[in-house]
Short mmCIF file of N, CA and C and ligand atoms in Angstrom, two decimals:
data_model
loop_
_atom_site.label_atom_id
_atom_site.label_comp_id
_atom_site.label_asym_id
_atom_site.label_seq_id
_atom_site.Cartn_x
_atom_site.Cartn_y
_atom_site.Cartn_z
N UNK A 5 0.22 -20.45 7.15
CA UNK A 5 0.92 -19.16 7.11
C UNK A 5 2.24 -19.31 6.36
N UNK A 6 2.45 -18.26 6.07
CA UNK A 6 4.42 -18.30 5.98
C UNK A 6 4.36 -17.06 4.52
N UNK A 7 2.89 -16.91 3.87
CA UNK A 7 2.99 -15.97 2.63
C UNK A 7 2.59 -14.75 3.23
N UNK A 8 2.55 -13.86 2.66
CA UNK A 8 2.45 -12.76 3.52
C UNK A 8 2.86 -11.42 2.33
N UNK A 9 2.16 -9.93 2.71
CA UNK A 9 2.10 -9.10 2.26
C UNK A 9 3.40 -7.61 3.21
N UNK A 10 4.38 -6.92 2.52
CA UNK A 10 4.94 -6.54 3.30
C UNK A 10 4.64 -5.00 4.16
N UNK A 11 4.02 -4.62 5.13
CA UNK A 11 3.12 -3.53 5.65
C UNK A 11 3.85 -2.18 5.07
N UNK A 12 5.19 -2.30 4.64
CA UNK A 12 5.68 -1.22 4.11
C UNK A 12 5.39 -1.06 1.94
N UNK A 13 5.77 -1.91 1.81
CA UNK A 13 5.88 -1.79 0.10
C UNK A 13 5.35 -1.99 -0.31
N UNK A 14 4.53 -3.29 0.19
CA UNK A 14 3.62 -3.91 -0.26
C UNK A 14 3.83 -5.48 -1.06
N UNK A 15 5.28 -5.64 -0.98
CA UNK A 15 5.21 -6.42 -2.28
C UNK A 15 4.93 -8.03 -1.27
N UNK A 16 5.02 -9.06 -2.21
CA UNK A 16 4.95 -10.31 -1.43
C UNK A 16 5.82 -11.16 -0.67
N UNK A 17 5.92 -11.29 0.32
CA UNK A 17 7.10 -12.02 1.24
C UNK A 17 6.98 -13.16 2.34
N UNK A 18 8.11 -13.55 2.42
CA UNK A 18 7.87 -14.77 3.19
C UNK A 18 7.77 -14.82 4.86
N UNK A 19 7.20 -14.97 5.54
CA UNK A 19 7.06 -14.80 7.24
C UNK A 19 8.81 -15.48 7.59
N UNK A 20 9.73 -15.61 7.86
CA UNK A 20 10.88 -16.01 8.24
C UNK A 20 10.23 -16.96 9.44
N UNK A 21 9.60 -16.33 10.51
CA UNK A 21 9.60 -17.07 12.21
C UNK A 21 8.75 -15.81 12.26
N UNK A 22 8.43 -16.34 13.93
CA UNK A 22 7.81 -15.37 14.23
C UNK A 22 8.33 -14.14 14.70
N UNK A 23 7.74 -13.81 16.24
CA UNK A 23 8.41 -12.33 16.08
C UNK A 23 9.35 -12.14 17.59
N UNK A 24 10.31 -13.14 16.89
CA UNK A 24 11.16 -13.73 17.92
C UNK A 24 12.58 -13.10 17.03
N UNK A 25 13.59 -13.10 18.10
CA UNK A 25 14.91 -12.37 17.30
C UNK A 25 14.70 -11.49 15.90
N UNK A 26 14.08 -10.30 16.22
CA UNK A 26 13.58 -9.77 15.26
C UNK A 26 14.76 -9.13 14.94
N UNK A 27 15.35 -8.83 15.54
CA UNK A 27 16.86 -7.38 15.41
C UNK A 27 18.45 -8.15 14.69
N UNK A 28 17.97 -9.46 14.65
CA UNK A 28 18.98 -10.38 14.40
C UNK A 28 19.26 -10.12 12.85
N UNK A 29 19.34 -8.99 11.99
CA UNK A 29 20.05 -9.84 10.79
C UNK A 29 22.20 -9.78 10.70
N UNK A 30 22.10 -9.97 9.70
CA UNK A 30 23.46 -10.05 9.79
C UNK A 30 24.00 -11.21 8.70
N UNK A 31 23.34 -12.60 9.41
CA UNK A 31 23.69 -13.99 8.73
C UNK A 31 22.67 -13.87 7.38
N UNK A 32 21.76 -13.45 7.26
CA UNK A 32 20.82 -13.07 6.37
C UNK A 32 20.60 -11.58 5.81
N UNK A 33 21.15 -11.88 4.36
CA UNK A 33 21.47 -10.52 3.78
C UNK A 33 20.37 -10.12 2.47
N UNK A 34 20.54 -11.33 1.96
CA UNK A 34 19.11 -11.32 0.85
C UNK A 34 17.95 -10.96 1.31
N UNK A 35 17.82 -10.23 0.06
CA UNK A 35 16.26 -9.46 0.06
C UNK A 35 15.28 -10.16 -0.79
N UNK A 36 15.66 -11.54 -0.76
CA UNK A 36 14.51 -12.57 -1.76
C UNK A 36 13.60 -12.38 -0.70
N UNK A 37 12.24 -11.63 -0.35
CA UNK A 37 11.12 -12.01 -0.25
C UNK A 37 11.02 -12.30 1.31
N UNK A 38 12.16 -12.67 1.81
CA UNK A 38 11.97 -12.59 3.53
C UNK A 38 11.33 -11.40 4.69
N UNK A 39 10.64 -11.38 5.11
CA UNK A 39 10.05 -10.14 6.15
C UNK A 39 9.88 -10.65 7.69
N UNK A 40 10.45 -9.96 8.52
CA UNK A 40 10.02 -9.91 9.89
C UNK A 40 9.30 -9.60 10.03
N UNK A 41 8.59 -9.24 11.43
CA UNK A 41 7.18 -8.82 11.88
C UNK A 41 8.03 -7.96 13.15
N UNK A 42 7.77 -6.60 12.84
CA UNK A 42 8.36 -5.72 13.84
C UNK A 42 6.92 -5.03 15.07
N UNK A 43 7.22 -4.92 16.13
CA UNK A 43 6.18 -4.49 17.21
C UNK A 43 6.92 -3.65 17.97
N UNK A 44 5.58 -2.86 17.40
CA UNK A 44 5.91 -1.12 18.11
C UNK A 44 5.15 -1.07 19.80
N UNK A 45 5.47 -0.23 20.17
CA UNK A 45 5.32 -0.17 21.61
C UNK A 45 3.96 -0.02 21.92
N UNK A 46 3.56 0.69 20.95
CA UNK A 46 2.08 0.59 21.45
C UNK A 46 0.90 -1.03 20.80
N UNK A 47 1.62 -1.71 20.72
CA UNK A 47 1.61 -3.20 20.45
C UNK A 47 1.11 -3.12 19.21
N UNK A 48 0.90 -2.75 17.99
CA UNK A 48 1.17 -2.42 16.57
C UNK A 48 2.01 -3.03 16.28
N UNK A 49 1.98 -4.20 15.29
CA UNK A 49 2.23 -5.27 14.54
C UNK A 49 3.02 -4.93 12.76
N UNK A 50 4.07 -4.69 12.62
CA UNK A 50 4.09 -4.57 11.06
C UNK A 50 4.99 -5.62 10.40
N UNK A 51 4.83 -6.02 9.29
CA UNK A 51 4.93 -6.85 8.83
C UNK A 51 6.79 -6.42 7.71
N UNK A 52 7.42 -6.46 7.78
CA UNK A 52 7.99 -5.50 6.79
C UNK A 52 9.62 -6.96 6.09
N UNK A 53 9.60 -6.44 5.09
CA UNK A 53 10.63 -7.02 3.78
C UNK A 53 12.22 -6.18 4.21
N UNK A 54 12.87 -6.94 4.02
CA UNK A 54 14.35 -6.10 4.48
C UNK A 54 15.15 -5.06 4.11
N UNK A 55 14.49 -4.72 2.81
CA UNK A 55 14.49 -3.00 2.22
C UNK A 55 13.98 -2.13 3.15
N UNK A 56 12.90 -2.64 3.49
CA UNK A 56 11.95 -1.94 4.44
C UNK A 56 12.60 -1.37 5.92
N UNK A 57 12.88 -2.68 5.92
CA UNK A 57 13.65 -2.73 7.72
C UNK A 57 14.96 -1.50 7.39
N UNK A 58 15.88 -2.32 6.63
CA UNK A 58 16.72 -1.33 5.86
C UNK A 58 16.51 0.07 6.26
N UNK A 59 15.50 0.18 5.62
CA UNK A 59 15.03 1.88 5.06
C UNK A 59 14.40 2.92 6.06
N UNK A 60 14.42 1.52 7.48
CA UNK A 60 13.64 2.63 8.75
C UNK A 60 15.03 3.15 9.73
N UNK A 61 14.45 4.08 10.54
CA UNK A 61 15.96 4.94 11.47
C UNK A 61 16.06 3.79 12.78
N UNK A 62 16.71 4.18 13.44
CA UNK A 62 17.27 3.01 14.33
C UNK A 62 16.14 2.54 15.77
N UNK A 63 15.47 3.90 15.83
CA UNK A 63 14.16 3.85 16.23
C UNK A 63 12.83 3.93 15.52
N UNK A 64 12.21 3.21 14.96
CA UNK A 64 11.27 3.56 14.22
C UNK A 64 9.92 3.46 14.67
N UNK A 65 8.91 3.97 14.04
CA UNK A 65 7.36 4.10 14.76
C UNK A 65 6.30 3.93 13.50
N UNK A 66 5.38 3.52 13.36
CA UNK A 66 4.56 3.09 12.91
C UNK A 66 4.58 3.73 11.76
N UNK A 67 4.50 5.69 12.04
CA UNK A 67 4.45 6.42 11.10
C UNK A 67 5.72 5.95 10.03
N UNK A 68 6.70 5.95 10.27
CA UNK A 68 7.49 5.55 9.49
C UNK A 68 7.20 4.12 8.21
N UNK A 69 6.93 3.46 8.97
CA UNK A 69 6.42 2.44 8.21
C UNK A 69 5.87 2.82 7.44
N UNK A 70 4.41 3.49 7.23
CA UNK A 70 3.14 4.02 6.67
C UNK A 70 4.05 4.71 5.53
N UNK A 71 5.02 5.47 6.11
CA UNK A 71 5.86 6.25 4.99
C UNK A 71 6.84 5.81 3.82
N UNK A 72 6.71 4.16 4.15
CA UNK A 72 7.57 3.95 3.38
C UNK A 72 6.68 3.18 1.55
N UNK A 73 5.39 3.45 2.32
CA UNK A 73 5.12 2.95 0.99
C UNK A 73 4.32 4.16 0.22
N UNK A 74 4.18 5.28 0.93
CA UNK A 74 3.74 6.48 0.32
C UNK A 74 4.64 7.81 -0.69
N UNK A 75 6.30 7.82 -0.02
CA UNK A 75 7.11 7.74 -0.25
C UNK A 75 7.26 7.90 -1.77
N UNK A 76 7.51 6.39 -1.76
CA UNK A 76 7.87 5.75 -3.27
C UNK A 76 9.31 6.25 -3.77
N UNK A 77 9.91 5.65 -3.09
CA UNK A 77 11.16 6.53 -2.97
C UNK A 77 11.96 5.48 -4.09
ZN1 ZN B 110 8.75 -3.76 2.07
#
């Protein structure tokens, strides 16, 4: 593992860890290719690049995700 596709954009990115301290950025600002793995409540798995994360509201839901690569913003 560790290559990976991002569930929002699509483009190619790197798994960081798993889906442990997901809410943590801060120390990590670059958008080279790094993606968390965010889990929605209804245990829905997304994979997303830090534009992505970026680009969702402070609560976000699946739909959102879906929207960010339809968008095309
Ligand atoms: Zn993305």
């Amino acid at each position: 593992m560790g290559k990976a596709f991002c569930d929002g954009c699509g483009r190619k990115v790197t798994v960081a860890g798993g889906v442990a301290n997901l809410w943590t950025f801060g120390e990590r600002d670059g958008s080279d290719g790094t993606a968390l793995s965010l889990e929605f409540e209804d245990g829905t798995t997304k994979l997303l690049c830090y534009p992505c994360i970026e680009a969702l509201p402070d609560e976000p839901e699946p739909a959102d995700v879906e929207a960010l690569g339809s968008e095309g913003g």
